[in-house]
Coordinates of C-alpha atoms in Angstrom, one line a residue:
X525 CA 100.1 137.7 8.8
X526 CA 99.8 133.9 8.9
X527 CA 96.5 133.6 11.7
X528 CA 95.3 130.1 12.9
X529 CA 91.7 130.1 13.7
X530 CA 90.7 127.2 16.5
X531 CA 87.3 126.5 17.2
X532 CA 85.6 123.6 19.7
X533 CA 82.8 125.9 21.6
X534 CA 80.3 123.6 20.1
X535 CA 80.3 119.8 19.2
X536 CA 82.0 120.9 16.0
X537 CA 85.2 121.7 16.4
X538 CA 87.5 123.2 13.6
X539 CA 90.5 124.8 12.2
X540 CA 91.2 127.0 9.5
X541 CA 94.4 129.2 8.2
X542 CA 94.9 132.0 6.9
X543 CA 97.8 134.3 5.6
X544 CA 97.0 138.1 5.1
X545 CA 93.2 137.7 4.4
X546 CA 93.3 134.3 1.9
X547 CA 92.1 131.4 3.5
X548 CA 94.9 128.8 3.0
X549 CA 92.8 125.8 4.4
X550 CA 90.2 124.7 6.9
X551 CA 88.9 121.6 8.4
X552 CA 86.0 120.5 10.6
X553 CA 84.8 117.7 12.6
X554 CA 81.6 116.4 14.5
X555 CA 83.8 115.6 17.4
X556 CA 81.2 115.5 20.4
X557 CA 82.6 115.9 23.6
X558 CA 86.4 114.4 22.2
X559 CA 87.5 117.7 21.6
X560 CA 90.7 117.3 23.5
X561 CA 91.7 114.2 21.1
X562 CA 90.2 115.9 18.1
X563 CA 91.3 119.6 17.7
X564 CA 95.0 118.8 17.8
X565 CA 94.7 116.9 14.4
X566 CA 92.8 119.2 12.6
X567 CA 95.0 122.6 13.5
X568 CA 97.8 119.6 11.9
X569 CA 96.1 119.3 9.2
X570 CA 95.4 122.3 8.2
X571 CA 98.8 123.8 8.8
X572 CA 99.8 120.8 6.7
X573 CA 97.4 121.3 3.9
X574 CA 98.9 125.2 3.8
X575 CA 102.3 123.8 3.5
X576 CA 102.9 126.0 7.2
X577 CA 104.7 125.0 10.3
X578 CA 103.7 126.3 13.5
X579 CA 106.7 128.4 14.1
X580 CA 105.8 130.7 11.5
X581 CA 102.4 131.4 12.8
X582 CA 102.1 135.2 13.6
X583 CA 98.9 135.1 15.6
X584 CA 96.3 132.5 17.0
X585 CA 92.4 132.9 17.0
X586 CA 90.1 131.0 19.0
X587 CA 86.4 131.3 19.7
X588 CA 85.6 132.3 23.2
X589 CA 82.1 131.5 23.9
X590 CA 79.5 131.0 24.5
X591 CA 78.9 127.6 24.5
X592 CA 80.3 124.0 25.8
X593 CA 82.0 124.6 28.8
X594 CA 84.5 121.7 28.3
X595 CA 84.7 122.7 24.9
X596 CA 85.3 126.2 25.5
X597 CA 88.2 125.3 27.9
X598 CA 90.3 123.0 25.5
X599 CA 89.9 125.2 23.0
X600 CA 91.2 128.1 25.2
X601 CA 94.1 125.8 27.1
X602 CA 95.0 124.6 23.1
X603 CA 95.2 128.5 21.8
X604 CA 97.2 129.5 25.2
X605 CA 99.9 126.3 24.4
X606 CA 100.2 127.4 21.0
X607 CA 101.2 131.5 21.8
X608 CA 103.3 130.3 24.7
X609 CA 105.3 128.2 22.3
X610 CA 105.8 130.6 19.7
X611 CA 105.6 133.8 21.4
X612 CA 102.7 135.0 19.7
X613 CA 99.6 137.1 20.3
X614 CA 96.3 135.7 20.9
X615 CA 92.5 136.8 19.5
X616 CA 89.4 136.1 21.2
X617 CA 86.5 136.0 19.0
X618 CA 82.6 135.6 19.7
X619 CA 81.0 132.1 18.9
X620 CA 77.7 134.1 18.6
X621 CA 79.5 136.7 16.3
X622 CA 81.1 134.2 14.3
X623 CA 78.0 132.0 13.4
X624 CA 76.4 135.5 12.5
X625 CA 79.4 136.1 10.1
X626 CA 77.5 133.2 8.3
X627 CA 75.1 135.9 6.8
X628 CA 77.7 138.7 5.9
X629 CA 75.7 140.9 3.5
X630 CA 72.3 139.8 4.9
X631 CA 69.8 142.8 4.7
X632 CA 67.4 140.9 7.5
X633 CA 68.3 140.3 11.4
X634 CA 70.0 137.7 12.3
X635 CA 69.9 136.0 15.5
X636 CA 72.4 133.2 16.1
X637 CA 71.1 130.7 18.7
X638 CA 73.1 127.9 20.6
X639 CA 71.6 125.2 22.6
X640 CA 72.8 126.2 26.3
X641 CA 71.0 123.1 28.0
X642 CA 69.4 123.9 31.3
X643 CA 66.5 124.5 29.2
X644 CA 68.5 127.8 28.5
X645 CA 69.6 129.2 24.6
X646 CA 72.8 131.2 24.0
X647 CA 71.9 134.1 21.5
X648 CA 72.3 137.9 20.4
X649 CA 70.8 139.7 17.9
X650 CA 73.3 141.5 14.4
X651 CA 73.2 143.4 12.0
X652 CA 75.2 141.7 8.8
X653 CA 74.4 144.1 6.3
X654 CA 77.8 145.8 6.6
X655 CA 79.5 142.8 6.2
X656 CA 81.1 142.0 9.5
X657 CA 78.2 141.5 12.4
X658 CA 77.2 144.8 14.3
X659 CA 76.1 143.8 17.6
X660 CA 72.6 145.1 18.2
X661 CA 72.2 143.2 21.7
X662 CA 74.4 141.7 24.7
X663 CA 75.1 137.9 24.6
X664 CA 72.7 136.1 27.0
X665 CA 71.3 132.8 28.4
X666 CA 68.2 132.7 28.2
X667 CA 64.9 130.1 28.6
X668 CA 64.0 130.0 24.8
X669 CA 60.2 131.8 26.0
X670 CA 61.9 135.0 26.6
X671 CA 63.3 134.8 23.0
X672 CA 60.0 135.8 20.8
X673 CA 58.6 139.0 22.4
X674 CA 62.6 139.9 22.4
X675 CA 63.0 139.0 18.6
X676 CA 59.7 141.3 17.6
X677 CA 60.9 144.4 19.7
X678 CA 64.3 144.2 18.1
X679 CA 62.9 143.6 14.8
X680 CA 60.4 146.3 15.0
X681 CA 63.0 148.8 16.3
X682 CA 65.6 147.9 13.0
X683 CA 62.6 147.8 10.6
X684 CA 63.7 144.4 8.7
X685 CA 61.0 141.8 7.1
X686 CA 62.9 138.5 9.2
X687 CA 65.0 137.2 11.4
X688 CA 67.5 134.8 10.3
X689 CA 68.4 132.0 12.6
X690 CA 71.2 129.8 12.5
X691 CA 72.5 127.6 15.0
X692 CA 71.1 124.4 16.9
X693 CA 69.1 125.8 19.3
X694 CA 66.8 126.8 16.2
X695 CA 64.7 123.7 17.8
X696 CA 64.4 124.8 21.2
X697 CA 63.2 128.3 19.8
X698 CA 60.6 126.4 17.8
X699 CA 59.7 124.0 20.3
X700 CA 59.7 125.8 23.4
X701 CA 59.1 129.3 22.7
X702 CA 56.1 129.6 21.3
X703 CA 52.9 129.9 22.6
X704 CA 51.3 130.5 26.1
X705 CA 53.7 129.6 28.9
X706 CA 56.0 127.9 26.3
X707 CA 53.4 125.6 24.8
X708 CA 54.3 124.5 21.5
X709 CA 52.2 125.7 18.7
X710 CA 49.1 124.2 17.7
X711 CA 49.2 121.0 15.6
X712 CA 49.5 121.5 12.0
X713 CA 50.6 125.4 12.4
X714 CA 53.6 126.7 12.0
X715 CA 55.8 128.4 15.1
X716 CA 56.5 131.6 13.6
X717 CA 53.3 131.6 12.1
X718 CA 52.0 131.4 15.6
X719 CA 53.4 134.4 16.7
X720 CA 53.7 136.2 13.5
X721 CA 57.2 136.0 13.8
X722 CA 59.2 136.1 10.2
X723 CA 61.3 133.4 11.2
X724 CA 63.8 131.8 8.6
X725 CA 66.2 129.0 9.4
X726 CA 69.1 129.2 6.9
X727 CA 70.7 126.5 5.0
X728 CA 72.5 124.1 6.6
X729 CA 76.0 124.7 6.3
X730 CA 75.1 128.2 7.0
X731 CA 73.9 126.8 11.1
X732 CA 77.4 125.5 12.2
X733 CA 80.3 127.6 13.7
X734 CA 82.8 128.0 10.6
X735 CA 86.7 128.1 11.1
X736 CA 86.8 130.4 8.0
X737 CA 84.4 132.9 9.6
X738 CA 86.1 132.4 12.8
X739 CA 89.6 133.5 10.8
X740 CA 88.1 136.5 9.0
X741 CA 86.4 137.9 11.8
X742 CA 90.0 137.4 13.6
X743 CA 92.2 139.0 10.9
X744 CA 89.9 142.3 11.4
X745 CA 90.6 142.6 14.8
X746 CA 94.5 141.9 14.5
X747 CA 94.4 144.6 11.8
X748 CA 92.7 146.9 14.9
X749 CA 95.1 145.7 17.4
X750 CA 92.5 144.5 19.2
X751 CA 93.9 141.3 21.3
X752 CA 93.6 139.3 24.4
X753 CA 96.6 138.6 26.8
X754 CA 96.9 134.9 26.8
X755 CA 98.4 134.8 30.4
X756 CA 94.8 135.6 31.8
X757 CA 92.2 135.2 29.1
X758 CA 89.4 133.0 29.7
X759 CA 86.6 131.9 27.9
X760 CA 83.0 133.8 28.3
X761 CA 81.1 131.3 29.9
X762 CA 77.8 134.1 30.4
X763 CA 76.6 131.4 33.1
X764 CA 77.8 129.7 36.1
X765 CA 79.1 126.3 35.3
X766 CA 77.6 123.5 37.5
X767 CA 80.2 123.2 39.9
X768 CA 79.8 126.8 40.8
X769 CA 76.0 126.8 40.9
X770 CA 76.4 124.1 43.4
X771 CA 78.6 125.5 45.4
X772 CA 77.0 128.8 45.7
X773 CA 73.5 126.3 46.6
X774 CA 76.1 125.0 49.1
X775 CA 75.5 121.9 47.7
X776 CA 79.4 121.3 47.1

């Protein structure tokens, strides 16, 4: 199976591609909110770099959220174009799950985290000691002081020594989670020491959304059969965008 993974859910977008499990190439970019002039090129270049044309893709994957709205959709309207022109299936994959693929083999929790705005964090809880991330929590949005007394019940009920963290909303965690009502943590203290939270922040290659994981985590589900119907998938947003918070205000 030759699978192209897209990926612009975040301000990185990427590509990678795969045939039958071996990654054949994969490219990245810190592409901001250009995504719609950016992802094209990549998913070129890496079909280019595997010496692979688009007509002999079999499948494509692309990450379905959470994360940047706008990001989400021209990663979603790209993916769509692509099985509509070569009459091939398409495979949704978690941005949360696919940062936790990150730490495959990790004994500890891990907790990818993804700045949401709104003063809101994107994050679920996994267990990656299996290799591929078993869920241990929904995806949410949710104001980054609701994250700790979350973290210690989850990690007292799965009996690990830390929580692993990558992702950018690390900072909003740290910054606004701590402490009564929010406050940050006392000068020259620690946050997790703070709340006696063993919180670790992994390297940093190991915080940003990879196409590769993004392609591995893809391959497993077209081995289960498991895909979306490209006529009517959409991306998971787990919020309203603003236009629809608006309008429901009556604002619009």
């Amino acid at each position: 199976m030759l699978l192209l993974a897209i990926d612009s859910a975040t301000p990185i977008a990427g590509a990678a591609l795969q045939q039958d499990g071996v990654l054949l190439g994969a490219a990245t970019m810190d592409s901001g909110q250009r995504h719609s002039a950016q992802l094209m090129p990549l998913v070129d270049g890496v079909l280019s770099e595997g010496g692979r044309h688009g007509s002999q893709l079999d499948a494509v994957a692309v990450s379905v959220g959470p994360g940047s709205f706008t990001g989400l959709r021209v990663g979603m309207a790209t993916a769509k174009g692509l099985c509509m022109a070569f009459g091939i299936p398409l495979i949704g994959v978690s941005t949360l799950q696919m940062l936790a693929h990150n730490l495959s083999g990790s004994p500890e929790l891990v907790c990818p985290v993804i700045y949401a705005r709104k003063q809101e964090i994107y994050a679920a809880f996994y267990d990656c000691s299996g290799g591929m991330p078993r869920p241990l929590s929904a995806e949410m949005a949710i104001p980054p002081a609701e994250w700790p007394p979350l973290a210690q019940k989850i990690l007292a009920a799965h009996r690990c020594d830390s929580i692993i963290m990558p992702g950018d909303g690390y900072e909003s965690v740290m910054e606004q989670g701590f402490g009564p009502e929010g406050d940050a943590p006392a000068p020259g203290r620690g946050a997790a020491d703070y709340m006696a939270l063993p919180v670790v922040r992994p390297a940093a290659e190991l915080c940003r959304p990879r196409p590769a994981a993004l392609a591995e985590l893809a391959y497993n589900k077209a081995l289960a059969g498991d895909y979306l119907d490209y006529r009517v998938a959409r991306p998971v947003y787990l919020r309203l965008s603003e236009a629809e918070y608006q309008l429901g205000k009556g604002e619009v």
